[in-house]
PDB file of C-alpha atoms and ligand atoms in Angstrom:
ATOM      1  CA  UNK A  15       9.510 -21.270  18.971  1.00 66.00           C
ATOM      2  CA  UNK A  16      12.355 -20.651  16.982  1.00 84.00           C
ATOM      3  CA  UNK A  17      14.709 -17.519  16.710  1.00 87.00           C
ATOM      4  CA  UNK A  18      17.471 -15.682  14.868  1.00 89.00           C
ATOM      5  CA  UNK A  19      20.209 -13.747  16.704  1.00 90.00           C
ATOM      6  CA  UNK A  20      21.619 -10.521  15.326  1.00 92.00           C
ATOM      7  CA  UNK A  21      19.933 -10.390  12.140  1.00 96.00           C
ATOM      8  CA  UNK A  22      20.043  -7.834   9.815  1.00 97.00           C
ATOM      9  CA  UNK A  23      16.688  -6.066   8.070  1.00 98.00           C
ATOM     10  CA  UNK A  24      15.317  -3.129   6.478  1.00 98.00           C
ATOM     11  CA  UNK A  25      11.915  -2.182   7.270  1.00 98.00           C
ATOM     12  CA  UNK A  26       9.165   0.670   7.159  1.00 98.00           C
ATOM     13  CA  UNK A  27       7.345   1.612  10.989  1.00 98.00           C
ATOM     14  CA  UNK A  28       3.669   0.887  10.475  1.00 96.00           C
ATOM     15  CA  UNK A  29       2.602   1.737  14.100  1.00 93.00           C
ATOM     16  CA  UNK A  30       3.502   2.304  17.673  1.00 95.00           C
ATOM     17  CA  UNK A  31       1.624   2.279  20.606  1.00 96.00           C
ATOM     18  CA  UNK A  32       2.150   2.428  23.991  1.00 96.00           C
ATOM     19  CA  UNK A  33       3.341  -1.294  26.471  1.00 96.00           C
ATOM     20  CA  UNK A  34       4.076  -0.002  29.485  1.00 95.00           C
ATOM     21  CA  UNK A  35       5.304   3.259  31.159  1.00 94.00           C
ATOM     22  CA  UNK A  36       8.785   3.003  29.482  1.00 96.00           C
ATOM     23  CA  UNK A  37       7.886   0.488  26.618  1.00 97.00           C
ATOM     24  CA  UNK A  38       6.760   0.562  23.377  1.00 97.00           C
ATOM     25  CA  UNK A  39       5.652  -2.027  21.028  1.00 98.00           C
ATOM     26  CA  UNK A  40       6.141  -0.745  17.169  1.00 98.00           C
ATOM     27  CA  UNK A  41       5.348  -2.643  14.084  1.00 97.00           C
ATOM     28  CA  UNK A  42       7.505  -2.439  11.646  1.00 98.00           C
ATOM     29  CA  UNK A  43       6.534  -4.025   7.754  1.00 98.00           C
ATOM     30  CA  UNK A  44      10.209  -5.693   7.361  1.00 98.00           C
ATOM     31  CA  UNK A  45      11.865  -7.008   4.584  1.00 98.00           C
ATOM     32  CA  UNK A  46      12.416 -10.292   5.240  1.00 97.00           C
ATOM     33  CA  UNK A  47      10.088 -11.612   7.965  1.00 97.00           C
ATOM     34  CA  UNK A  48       6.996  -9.902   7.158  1.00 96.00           C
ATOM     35  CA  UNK A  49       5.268  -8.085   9.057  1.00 97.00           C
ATOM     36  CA  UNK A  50       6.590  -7.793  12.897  1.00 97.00           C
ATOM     37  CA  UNK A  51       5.550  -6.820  16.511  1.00 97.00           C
ATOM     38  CA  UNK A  52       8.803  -5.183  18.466  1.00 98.00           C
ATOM     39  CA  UNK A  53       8.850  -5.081  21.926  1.00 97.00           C
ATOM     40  CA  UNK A  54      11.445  -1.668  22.759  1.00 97.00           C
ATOM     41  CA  UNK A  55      12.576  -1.270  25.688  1.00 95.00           C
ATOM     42  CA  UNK A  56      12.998   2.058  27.167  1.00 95.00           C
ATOM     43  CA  UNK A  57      11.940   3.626  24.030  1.00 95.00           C
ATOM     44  CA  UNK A  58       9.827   6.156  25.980  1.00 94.00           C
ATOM     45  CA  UNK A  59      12.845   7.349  28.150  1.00 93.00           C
ATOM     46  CA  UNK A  60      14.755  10.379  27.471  1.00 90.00           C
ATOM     47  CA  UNK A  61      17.810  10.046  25.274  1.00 91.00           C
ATOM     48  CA  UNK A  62      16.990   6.606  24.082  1.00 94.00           C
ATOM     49  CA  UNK A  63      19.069   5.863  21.200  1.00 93.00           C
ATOM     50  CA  UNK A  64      17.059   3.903  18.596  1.00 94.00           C
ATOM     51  CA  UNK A  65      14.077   6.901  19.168  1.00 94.00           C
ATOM     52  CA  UNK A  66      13.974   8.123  15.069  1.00 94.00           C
ATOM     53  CA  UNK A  67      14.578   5.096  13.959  1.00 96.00           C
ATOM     54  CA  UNK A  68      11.059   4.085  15.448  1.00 96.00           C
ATOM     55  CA  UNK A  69       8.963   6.985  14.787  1.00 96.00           C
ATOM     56  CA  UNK A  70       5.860   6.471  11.887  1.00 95.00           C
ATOM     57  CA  UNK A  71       6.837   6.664   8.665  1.00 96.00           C
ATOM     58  CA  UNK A  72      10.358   6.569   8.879  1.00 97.00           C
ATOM     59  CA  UNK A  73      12.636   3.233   6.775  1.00 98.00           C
ATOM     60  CA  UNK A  74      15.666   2.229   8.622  1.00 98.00           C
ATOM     61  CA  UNK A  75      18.300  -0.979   8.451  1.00 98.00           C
ATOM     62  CA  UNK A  76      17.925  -2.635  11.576  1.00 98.00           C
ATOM     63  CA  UNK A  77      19.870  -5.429  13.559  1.00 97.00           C
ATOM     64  CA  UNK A  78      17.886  -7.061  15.754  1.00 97.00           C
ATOM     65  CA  UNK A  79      16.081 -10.560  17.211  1.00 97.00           C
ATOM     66  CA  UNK A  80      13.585 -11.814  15.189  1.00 97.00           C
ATOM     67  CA  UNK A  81      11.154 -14.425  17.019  1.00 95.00           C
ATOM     68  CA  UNK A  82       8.994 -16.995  15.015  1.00 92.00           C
ATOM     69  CA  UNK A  83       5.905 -16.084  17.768  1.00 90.00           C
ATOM     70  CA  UNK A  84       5.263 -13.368  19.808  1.00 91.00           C
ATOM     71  CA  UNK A  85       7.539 -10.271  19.772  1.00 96.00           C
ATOM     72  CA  UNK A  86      10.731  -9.647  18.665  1.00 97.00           C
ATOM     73  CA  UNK A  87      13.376  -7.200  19.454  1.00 97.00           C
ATOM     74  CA  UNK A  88      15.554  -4.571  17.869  1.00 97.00           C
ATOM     75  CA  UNK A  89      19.188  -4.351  18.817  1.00 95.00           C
ATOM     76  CA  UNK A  90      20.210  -1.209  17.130  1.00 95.00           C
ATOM     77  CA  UNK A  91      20.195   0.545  13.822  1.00 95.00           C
ATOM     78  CA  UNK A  92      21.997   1.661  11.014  1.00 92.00           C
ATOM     79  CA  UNK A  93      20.688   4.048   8.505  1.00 93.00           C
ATOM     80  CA  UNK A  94      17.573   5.790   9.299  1.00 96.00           C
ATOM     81  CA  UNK A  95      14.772   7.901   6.951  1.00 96.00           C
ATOM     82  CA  UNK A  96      12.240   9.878   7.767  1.00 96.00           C
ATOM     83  CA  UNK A  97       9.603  10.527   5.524  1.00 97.00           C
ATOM     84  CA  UNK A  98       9.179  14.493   6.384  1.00 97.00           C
ATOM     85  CA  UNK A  99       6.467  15.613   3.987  1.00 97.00           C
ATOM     86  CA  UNK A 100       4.221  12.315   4.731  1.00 98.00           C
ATOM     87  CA  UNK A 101       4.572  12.767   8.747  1.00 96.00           C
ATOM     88  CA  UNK A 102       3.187  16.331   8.689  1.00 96.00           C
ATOM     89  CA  UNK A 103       0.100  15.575   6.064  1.00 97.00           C
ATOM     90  CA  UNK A 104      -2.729  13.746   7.593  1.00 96.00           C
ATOM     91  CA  UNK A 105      -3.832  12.839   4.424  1.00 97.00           C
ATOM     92  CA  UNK A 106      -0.307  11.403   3.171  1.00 98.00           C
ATOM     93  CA  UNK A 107      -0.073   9.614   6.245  1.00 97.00           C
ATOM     94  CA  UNK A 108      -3.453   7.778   6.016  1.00 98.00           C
ATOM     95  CA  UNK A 109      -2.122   6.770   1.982  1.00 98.00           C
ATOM     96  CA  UNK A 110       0.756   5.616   3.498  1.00 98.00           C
ATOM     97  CA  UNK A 111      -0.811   3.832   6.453  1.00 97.00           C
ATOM     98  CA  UNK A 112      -3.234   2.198   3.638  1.00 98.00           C
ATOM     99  CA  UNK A 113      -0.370   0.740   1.984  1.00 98.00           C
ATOM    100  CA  UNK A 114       1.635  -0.362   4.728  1.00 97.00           C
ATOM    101  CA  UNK A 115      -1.398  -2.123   5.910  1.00 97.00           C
ATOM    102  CA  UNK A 116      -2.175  -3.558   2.539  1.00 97.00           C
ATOM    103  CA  UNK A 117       0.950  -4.935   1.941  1.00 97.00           C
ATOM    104  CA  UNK A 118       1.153  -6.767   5.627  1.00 96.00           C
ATOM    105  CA  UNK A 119      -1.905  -7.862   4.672  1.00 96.00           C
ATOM    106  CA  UNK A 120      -0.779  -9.756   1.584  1.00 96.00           C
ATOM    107  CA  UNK A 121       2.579 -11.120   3.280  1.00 95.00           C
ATOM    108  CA  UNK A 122       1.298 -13.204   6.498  1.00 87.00           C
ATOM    109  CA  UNK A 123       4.055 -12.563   9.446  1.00 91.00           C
ATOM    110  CA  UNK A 124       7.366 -14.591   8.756  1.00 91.00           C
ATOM    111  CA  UNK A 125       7.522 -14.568   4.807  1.00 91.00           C
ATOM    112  CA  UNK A 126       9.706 -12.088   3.524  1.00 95.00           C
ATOM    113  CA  UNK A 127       7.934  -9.641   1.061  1.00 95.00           C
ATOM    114  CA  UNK A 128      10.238  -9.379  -1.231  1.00 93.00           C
ATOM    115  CA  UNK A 129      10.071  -6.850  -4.804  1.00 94.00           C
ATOM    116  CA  UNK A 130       6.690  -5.977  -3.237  1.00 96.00           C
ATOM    117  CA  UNK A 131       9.359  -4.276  -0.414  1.00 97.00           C
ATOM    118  CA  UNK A 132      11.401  -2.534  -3.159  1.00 97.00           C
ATOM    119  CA  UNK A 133       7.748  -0.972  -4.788  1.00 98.00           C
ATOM    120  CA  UNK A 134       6.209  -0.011  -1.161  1.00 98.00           C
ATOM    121  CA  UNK A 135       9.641   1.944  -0.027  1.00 97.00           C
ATOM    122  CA  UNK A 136       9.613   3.859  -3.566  1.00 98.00           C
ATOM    123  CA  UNK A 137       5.865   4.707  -3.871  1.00 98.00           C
ATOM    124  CA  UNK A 138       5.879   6.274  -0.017  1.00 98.00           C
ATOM    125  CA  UNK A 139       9.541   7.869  -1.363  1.00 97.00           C
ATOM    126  CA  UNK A 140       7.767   9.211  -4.372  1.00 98.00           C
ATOM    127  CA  UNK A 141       4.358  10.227  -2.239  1.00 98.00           C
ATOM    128  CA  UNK A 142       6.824  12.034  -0.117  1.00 98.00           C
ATOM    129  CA  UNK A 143       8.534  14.176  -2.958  1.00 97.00           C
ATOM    130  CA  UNK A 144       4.436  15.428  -3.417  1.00 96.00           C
ATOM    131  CA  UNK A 145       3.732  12.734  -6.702  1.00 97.00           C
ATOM    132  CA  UNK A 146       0.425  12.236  -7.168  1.00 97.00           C
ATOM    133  CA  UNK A 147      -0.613   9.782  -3.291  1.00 97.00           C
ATOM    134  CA  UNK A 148      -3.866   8.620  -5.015  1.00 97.00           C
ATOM    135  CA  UNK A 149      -2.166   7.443  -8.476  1.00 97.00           C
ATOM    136  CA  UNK A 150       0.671   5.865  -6.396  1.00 98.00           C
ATOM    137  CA  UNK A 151      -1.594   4.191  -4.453  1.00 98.00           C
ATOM    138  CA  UNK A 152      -3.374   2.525  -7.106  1.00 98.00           C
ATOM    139  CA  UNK A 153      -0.219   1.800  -8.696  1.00 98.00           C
ATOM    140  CA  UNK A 154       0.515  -0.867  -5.675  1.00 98.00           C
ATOM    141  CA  UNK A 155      -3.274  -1.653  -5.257  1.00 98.00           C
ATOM    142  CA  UNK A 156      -3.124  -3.463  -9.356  1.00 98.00           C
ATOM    143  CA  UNK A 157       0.361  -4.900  -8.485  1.00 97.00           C
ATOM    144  CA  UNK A 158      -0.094  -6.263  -5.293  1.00 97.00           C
ATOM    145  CA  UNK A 159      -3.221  -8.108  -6.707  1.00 97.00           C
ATOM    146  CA  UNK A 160      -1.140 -11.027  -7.502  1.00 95.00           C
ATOM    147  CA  UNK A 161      -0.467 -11.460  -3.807  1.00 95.00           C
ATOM    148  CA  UNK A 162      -3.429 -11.893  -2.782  1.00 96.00           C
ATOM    149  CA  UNK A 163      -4.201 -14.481  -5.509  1.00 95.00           C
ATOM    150  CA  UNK A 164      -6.196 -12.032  -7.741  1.00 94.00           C
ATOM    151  CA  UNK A 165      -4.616 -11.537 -11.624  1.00 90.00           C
ATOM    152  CA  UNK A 166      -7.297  -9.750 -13.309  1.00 95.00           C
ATOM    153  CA  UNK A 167      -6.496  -9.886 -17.068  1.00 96.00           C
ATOM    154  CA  UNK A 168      -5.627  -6.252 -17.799  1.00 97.00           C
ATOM    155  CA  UNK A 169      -3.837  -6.384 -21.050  1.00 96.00           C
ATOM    156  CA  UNK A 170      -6.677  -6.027 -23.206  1.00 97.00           C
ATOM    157  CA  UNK A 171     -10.169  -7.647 -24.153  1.00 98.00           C
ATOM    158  CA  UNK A 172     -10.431 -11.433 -22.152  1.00 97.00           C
ATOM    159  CA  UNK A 173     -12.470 -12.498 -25.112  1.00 98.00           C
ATOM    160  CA  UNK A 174     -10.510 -11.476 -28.237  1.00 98.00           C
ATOM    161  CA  UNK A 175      -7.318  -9.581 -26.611  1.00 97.00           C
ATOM    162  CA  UNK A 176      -8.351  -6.465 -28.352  1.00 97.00           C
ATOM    163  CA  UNK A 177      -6.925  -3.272 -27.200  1.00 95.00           C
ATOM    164  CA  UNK A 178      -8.175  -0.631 -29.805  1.00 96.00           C
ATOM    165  CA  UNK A 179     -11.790  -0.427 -28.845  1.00 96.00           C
ATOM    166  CA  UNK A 180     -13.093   1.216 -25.099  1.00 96.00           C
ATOM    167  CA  UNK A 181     -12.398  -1.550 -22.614  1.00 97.00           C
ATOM    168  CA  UNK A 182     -14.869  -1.923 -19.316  1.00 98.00           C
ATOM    169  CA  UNK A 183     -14.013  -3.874 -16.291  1.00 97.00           C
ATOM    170  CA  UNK A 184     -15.836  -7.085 -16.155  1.00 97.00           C
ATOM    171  CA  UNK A 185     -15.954  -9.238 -12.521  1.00 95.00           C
ATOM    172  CA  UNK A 186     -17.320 -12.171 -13.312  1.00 95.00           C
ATOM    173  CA  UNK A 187     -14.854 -12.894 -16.434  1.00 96.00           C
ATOM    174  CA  UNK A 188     -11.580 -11.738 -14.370  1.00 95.00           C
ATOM    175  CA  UNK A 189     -10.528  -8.987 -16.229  1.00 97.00           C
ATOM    176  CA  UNK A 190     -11.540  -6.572 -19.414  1.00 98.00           C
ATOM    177  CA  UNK A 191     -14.349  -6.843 -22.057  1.00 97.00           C
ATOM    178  CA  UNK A 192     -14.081  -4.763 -25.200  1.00 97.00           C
ATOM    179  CA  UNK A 193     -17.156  -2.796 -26.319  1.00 97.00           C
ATOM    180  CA  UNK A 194     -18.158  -6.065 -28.971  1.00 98.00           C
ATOM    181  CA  UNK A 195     -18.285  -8.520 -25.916  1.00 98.00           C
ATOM    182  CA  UNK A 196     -19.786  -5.898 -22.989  1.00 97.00           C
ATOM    183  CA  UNK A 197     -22.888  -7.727 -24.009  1.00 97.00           C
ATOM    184  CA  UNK A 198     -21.127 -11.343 -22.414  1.00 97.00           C
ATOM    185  CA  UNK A 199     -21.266  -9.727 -18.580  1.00 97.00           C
ATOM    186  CA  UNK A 200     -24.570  -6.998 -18.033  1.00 96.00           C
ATOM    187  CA  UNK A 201     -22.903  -6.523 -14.499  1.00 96.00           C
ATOM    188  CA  UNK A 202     -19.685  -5.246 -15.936  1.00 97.00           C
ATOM    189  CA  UNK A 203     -18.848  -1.752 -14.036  1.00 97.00           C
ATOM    190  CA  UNK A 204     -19.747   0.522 -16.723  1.00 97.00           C
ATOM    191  CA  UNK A 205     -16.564   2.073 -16.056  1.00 96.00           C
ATOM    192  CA  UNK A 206     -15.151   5.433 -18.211  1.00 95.00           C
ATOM    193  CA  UNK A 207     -12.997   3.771 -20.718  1.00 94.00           C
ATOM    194  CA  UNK A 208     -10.669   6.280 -19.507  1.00 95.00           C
ATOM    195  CA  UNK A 209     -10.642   5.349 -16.257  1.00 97.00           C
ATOM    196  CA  UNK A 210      -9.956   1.747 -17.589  1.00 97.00           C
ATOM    197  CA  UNK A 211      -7.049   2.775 -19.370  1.00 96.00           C
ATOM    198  CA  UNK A 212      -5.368   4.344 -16.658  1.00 97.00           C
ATOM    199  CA  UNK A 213      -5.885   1.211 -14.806  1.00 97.00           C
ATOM    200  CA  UNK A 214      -3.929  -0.988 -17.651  1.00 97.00           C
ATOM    201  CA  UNK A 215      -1.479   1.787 -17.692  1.00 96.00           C
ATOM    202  CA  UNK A 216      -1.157   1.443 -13.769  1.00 97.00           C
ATOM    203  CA  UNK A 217      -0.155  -2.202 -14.075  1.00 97.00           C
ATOM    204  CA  UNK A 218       2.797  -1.565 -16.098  1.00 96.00           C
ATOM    205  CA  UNK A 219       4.156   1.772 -14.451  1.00 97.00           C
ATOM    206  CA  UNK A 220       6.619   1.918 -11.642  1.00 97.00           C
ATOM    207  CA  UNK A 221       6.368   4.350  -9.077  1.00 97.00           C
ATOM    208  CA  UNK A 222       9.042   6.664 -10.689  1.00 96.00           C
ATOM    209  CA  UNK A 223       7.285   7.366 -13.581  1.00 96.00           C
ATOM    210  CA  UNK A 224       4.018   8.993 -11.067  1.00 95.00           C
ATOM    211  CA  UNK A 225       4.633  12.532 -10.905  1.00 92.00           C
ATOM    212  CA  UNK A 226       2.315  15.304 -10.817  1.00 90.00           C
ATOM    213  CA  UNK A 227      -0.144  14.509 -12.461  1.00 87.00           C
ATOM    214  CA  UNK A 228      -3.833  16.741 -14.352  1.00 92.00           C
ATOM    215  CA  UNK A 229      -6.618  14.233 -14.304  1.00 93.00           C
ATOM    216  CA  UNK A 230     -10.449  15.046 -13.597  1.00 95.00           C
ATOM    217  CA  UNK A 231     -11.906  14.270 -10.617  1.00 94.00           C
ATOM    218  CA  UNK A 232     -14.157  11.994 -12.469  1.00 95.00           C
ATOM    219  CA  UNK A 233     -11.576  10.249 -14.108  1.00 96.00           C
ATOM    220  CA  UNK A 234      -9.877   9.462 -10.706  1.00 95.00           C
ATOM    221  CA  UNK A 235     -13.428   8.712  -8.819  1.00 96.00           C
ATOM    222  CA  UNK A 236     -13.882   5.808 -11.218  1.00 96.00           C
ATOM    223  CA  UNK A 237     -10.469   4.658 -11.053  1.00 97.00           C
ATOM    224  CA  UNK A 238     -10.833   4.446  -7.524  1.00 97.00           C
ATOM    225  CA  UNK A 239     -14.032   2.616  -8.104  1.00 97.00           C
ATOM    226  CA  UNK A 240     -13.020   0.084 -10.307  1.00 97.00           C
ATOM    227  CA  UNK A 241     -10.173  -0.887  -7.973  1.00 98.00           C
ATOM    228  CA  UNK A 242     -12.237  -0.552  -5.432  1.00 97.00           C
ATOM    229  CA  UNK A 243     -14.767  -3.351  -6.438  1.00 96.00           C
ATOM    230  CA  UNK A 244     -12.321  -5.638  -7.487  1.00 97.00           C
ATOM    231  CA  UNK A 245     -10.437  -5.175  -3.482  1.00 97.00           C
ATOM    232  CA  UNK A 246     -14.066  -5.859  -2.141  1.00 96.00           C
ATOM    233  CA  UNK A 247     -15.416  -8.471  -3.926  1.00 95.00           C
ATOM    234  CA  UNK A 248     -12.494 -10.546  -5.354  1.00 94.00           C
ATOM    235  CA  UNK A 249     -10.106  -9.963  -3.190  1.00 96.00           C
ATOM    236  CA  UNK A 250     -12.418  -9.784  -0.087  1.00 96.00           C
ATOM    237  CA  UNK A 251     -10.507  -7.296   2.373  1.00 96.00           C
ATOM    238  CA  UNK A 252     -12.337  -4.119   2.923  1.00 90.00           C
ATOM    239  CA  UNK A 253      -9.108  -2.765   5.769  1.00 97.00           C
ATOM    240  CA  UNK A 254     -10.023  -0.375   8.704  1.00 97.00           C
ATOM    241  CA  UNK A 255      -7.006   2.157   7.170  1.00 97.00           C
ATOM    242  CA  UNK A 256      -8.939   2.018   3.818  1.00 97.00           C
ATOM    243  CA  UNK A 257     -11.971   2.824   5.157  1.00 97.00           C
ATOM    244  CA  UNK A 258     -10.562   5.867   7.220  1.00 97.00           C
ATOM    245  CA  UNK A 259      -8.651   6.952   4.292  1.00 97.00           C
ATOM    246  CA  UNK A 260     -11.637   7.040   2.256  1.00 96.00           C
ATOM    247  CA  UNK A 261     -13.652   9.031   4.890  1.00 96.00           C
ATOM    248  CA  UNK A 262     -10.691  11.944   4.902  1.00 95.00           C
ATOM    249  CA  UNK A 263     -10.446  11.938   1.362  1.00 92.00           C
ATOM    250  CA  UNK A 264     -14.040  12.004   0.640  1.00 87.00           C
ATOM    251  CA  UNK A 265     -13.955  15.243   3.473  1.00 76.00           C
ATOM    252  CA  UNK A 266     -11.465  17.131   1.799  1.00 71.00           C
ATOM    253  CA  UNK A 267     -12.876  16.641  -1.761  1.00 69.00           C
ATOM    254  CA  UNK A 268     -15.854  18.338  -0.007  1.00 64.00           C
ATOM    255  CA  UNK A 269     -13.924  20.945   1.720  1.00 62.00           C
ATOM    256  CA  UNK A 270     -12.239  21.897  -1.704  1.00 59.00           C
ATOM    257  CA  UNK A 271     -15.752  22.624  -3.290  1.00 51.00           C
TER     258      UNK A 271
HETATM  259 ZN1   ZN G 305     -13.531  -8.407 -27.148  1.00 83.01          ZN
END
């Protein structure tokens, strides 16, 4: 096992739970190790010093002890954020869990996750300042597909690279057919070309360009869809904070009717 003394890291708390009666284990999506598991001592005690910079949904610079296996520890901090608006929203914090998650998921423990870092911190920054959560989410769903060795061909038709005529999502080809070649995949999605646009338009966005944004229900619904295949069956990662986001956001769609 090796070890690094009194490093220096930003990172984003993904979740805490309880160790022992004065302990807490929190793990905390860093910069440059990955996903990690923190063993803090006396975090449940009163007064203890580090205790915002380890609540959910808060970014902080840490120093700290970063083991190669098993848990690591923190040291102290520096600067600390909270994200305010996403803490008190239950449905902000399960798009923010979901992302967290998603992103460990594509950097295994120990590898530093790099620009995908930079994108995570602003979209939760952005979802926090009340941007659209479900566009900014799908904005880091497209890019992170490159992780995760997935690079659908979004930039028009994968046929004849045409970008004037209504696109559809095609699985089997990797990527988008043009209404001349839907007949080379009859499995395609039969996806809104709408929808599809929004999705090539997603892939070259950054999170500060998502505001608030007017789009029918529809047009998000097969958004959602589209991205949603291409997680589940090309990808192959169907993640228990996906599924319980999609259970609260299929309740409050219903709630709102
Ligand atoms: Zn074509």
């Amino acid at each position: 096992m090796s070890w690094l003394r009194d490093v220096e890291f930003r990172g984003m708390v993904m979740y805490r739970r309880d160790y022992s009666e004065r302990d807490l284990l929190v793990q905390i999506l860093t910069d440059r190790f990955g996903p990690k598991m923190f063993l803090v001592r006396g975090a449940k005690k009163r007064g203890f010093k580090m205790t915002s910079a380890i609540l959910p949904f808060t970014e902080a610079e840490y120093i700290g002890r970063i083991n190669s296996d098993g848990l690591s520890y923190l040291t102290t901090t520096k600067s600390t954020k909270m994200w305010r608006h996403i803490s008190s929203d239950l449905v902000l914090q399960a798009y923010a869990s979901y992302l967290l998650t998603l992103t460990a998921a594509a950097f295994p423990e120990g590898n530093p996750v790099g620009r995908a870092y930079d994108l995570i911190q602003t979209a939760l920054e952005r979802m926090d300042d009340q941007a659209d959560a479900q566009l900014l989410t799908n904005l880091v769903e497209v890019k992170l597909l490159g992780e995760f060795g997935v690079a659908p061909y979004l930039q028009g038709c994968v046929i004849c690279q045409r970008n004037d005529l209504p696109l559809d999502y095609s699985e089997a080809l990797g990527g988008l057919l043009c209404q001349n070649h839907w007949d080379r995949d009859p499995y395609r999605l039969h996806a809104r070309p709408k929808a599809v646009a929004l999705l090539q338009r997603l892939a070259v966005w950054q999170p500060q360009q998502i505001g608030q944004v007017q789009l029918s229900d529809l047009t998000r619904r097969e958004l959602q869809r589209i991205l949603d295949h291409i997680y589940t069956d090309q990808v192959g990662l169907k993640l228990k904070s996906k599924v319980f986001l999609d259970e609260l956001t299929s309740n409050s769609n219903r709630l709102k009717k």
